[in-house]
PDB file of N, CA and C in Angstrom:
ATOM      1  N   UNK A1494      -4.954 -18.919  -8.671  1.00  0.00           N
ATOM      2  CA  UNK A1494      -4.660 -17.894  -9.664  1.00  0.00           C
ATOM      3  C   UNK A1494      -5.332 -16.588  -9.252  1.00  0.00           C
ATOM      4  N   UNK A1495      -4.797 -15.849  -8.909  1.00  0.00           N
ATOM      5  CA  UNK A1495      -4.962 -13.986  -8.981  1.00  0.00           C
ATOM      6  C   UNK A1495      -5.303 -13.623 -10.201  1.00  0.00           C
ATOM      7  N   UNK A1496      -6.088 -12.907 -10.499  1.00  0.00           N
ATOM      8  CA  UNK A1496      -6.677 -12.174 -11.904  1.00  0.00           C
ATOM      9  C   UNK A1496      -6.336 -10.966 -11.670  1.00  0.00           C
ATOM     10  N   UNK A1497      -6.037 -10.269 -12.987  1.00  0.00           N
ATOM     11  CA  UNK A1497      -6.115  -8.733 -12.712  1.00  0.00           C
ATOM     12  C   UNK A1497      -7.396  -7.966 -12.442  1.00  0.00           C
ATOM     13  N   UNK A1498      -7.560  -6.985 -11.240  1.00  0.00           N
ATOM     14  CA  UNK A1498      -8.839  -6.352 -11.033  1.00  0.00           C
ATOM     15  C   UNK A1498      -9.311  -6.947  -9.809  1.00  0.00           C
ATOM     16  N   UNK A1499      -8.998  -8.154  -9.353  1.00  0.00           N
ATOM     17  CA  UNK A1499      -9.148  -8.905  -8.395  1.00  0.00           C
ATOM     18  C   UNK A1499      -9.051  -8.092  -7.037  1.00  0.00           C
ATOM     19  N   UNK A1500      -9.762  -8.029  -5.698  1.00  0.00           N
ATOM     20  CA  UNK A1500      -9.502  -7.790  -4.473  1.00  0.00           C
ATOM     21  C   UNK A1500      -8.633  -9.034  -3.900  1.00  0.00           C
ATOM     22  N   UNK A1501      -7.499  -8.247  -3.268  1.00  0.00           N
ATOM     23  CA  UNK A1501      -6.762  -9.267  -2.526  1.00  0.00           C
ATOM     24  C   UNK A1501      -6.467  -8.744  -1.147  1.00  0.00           C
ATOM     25  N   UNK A1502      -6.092  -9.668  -0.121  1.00  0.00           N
ATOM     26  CA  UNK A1502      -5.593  -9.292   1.441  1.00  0.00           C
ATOM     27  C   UNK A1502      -3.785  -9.697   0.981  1.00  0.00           C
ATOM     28  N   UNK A1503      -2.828  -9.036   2.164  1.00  0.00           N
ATOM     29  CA  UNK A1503      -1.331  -9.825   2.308  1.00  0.00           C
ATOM     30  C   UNK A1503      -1.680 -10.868   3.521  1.00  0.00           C
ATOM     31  N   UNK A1504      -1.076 -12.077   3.365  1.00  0.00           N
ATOM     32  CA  UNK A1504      -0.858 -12.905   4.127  1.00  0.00           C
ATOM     33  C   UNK A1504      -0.136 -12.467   5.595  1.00  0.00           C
ATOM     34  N   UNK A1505       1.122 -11.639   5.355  1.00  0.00           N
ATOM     35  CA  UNK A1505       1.754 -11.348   6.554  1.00  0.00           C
ATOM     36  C   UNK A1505       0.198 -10.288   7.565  1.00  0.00           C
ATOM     37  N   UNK A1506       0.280 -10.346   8.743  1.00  0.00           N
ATOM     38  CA  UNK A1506      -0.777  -9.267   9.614  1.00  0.00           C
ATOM     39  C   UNK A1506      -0.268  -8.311   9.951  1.00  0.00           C
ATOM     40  N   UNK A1507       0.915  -7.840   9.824  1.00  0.00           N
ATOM     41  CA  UNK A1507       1.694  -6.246   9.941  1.00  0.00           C
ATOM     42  C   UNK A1507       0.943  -5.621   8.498  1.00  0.00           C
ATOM     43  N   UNK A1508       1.509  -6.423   7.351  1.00  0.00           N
ATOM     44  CA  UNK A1508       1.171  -5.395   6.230  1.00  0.00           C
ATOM     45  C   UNK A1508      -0.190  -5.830   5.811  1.00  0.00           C
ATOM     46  N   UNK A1509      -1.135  -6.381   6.401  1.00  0.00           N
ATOM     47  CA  UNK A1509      -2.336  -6.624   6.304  1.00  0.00           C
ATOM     48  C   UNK A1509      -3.030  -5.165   6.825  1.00  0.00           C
ATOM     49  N   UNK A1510      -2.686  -5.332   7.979  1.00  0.00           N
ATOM     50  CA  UNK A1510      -3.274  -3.860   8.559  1.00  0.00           C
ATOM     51  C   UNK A1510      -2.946  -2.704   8.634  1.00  0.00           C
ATOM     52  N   UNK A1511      -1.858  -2.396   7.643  1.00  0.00           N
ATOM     53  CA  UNK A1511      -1.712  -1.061   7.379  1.00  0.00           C
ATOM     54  C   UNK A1511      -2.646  -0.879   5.295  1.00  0.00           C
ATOM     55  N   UNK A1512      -2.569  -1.627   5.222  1.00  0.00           N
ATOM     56  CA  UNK A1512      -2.818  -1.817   3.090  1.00  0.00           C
ATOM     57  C   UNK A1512      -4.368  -2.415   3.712  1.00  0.00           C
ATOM     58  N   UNK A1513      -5.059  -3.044   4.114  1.00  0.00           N
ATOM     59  CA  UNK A1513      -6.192  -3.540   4.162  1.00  0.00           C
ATOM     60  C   UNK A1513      -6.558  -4.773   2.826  1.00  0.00           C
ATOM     61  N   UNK A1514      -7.535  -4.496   2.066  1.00  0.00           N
ATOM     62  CA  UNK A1514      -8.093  -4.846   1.100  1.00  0.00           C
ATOM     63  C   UNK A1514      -7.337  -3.916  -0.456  1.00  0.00           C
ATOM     64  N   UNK A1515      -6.366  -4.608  -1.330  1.00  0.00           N
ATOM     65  CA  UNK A1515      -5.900  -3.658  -2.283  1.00  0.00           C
ATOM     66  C   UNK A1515      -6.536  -4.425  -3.834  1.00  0.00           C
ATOM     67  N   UNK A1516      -6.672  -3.715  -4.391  1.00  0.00           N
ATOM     68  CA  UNK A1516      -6.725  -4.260  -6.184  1.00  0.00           C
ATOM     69  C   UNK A1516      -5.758  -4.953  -6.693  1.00  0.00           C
ATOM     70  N   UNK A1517      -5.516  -5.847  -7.810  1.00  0.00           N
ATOM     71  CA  UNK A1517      -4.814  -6.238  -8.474  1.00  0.00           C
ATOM     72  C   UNK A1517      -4.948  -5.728  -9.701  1.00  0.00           C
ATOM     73  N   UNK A1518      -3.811  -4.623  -9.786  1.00  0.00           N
ATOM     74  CA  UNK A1518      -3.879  -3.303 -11.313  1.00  0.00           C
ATOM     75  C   UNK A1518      -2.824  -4.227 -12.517  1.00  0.00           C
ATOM     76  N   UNK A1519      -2.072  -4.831 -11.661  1.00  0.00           N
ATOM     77  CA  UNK A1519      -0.795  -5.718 -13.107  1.00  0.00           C
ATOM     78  C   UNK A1519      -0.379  -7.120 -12.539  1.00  0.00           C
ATOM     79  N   UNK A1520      -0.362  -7.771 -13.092  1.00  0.00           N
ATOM     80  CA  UNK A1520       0.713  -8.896 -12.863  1.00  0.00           C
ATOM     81  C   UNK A1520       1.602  -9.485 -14.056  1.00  0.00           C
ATOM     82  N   UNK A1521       2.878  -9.388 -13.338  1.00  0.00           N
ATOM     83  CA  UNK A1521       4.190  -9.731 -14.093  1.00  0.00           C
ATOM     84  C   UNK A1521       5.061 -10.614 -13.640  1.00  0.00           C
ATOM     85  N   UNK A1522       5.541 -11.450 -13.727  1.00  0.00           N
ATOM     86  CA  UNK A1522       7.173 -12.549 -13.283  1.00  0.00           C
ATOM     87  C   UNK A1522       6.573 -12.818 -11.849  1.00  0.00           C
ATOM     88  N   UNK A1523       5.850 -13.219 -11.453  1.00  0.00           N
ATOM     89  CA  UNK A1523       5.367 -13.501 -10.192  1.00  0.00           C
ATOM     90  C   UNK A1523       5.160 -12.490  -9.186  1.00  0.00           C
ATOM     91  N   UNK A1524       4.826 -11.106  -9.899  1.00  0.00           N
ATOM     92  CA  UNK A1524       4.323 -10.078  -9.150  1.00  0.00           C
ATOM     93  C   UNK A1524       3.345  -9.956  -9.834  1.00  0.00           C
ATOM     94  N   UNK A1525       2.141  -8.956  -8.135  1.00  0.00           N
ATOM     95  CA  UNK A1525       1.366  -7.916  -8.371  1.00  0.00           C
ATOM     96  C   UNK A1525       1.812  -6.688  -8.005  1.00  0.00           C
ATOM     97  N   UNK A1526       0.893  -5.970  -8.807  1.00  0.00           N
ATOM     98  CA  UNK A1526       1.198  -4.549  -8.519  1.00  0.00           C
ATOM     99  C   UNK A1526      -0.012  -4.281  -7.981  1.00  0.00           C
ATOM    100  N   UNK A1527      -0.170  -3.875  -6.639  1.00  0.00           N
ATOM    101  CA  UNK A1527      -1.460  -3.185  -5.830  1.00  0.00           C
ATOM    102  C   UNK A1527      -1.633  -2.378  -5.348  1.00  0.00           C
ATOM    103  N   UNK A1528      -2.825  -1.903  -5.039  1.00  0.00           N
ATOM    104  CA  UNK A1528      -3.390  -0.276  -4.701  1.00  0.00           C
ATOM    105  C   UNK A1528      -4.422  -0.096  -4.582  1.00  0.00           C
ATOM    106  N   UNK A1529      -5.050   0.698  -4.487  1.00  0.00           N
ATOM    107  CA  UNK A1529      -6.489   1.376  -4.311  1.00  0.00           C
ATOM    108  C   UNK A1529      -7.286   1.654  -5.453  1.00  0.00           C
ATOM    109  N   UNK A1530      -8.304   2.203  -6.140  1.00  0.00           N
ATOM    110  CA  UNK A1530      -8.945   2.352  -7.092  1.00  0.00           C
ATOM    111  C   UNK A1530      -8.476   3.968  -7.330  1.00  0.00           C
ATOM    112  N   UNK A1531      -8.773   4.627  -6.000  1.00  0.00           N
ATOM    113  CA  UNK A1531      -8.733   5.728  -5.868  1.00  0.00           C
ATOM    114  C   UNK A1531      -7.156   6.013  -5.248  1.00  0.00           C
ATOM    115  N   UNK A1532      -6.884   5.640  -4.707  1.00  0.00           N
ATOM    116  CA  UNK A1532      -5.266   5.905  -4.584  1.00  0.00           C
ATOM    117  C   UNK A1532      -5.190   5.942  -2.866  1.00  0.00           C
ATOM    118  N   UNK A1533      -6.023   6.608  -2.378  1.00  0.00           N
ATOM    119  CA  UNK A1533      -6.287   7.118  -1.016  1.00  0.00           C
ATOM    120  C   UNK A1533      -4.737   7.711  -0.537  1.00  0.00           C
ATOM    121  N   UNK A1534      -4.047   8.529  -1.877  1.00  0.00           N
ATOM    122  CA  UNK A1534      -2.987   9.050  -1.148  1.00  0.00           C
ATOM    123  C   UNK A1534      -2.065   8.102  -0.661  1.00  0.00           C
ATOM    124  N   UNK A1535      -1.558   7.157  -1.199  1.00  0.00           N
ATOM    125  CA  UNK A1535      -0.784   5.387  -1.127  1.00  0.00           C
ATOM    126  C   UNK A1535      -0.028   5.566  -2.580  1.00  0.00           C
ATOM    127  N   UNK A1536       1.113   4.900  -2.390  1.00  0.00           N
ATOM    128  CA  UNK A1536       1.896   4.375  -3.639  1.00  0.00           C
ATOM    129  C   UNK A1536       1.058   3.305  -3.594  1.00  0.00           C
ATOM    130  N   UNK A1537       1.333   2.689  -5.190  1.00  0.00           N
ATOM    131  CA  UNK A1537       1.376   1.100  -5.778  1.00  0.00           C
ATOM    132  C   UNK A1537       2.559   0.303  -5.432  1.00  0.00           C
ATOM    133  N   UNK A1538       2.238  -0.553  -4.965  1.00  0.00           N
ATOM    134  CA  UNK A1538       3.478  -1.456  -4.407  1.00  0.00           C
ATOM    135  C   UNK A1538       3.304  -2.950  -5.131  1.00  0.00           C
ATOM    136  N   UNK A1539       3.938  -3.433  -5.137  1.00  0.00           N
ATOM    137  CA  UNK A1539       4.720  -4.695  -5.860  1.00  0.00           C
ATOM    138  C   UNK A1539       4.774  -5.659  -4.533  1.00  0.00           C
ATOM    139  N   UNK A1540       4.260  -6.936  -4.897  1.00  0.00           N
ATOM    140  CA  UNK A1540       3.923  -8.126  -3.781  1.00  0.00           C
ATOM    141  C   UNK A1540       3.904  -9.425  -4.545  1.00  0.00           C
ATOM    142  N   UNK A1541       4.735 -10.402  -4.091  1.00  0.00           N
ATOM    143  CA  UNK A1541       4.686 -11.990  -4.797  1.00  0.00           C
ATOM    144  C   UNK A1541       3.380 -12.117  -4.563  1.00  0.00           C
ATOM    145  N   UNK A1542       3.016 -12.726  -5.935  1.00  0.00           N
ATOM    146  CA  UNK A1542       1.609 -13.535  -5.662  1.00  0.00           C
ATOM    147  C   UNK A1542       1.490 -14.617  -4.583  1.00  0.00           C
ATOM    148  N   UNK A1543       2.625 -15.255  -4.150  1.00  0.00           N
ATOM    149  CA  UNK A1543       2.545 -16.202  -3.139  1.00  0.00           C
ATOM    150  C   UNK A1543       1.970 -15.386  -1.680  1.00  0.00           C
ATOM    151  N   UNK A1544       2.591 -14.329  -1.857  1.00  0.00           N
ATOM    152  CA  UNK A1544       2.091 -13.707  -0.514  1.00  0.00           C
ATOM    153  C   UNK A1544       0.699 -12.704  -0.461  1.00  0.00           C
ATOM    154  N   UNK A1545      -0.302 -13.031  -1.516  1.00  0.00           N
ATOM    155  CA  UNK A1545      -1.743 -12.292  -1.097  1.00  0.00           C
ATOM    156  C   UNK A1545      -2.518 -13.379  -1.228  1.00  0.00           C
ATOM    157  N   UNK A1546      -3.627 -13.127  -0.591  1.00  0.00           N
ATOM    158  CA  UNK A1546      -5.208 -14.025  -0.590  1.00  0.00           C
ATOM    159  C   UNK A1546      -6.254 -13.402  -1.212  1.00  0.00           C
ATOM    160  N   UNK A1547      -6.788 -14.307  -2.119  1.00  0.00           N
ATOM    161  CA  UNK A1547      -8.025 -13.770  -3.212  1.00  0.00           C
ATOM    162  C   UNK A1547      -8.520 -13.793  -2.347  1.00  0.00           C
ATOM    163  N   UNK A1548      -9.921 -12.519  -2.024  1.00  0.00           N
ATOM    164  CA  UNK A1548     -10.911 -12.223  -1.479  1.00  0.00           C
ATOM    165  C   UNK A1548     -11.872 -12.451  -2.536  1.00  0.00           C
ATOM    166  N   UNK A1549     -13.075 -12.484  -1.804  1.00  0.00           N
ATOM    167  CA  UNK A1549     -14.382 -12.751  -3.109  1.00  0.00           C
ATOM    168  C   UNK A1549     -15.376 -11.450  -2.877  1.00  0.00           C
TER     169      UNK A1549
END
């Protein structure tokens, strides 16, 4: 289970290393919505929960 507020990685390593480490700001119907705290100049993007890894 993903929590909201949570740090997460993407599973795929293309979009791992462009997004890094993102927040979990919403989750809905088997999405997150993720991003930065600060934005760093990035949209919020939308990702199946199947495809991120809780970081601790």
């Amino acid at each position: 289970m993903i929590p909201k507020g949570s740090k997460v990685r993407h599973t795929d390593p293309e979009i791992d290393d462009v997004r890094g480490v993102m927040i979990v700001f919403a989750i809905a119907h088997g999405f997150a919505l993720c991003g930065y705290p600060d934005r760093l100049g990035k949209e919020l993007e939308n990702y199946a929960i199947t495809d991120l890894v809780l970081i601790s």
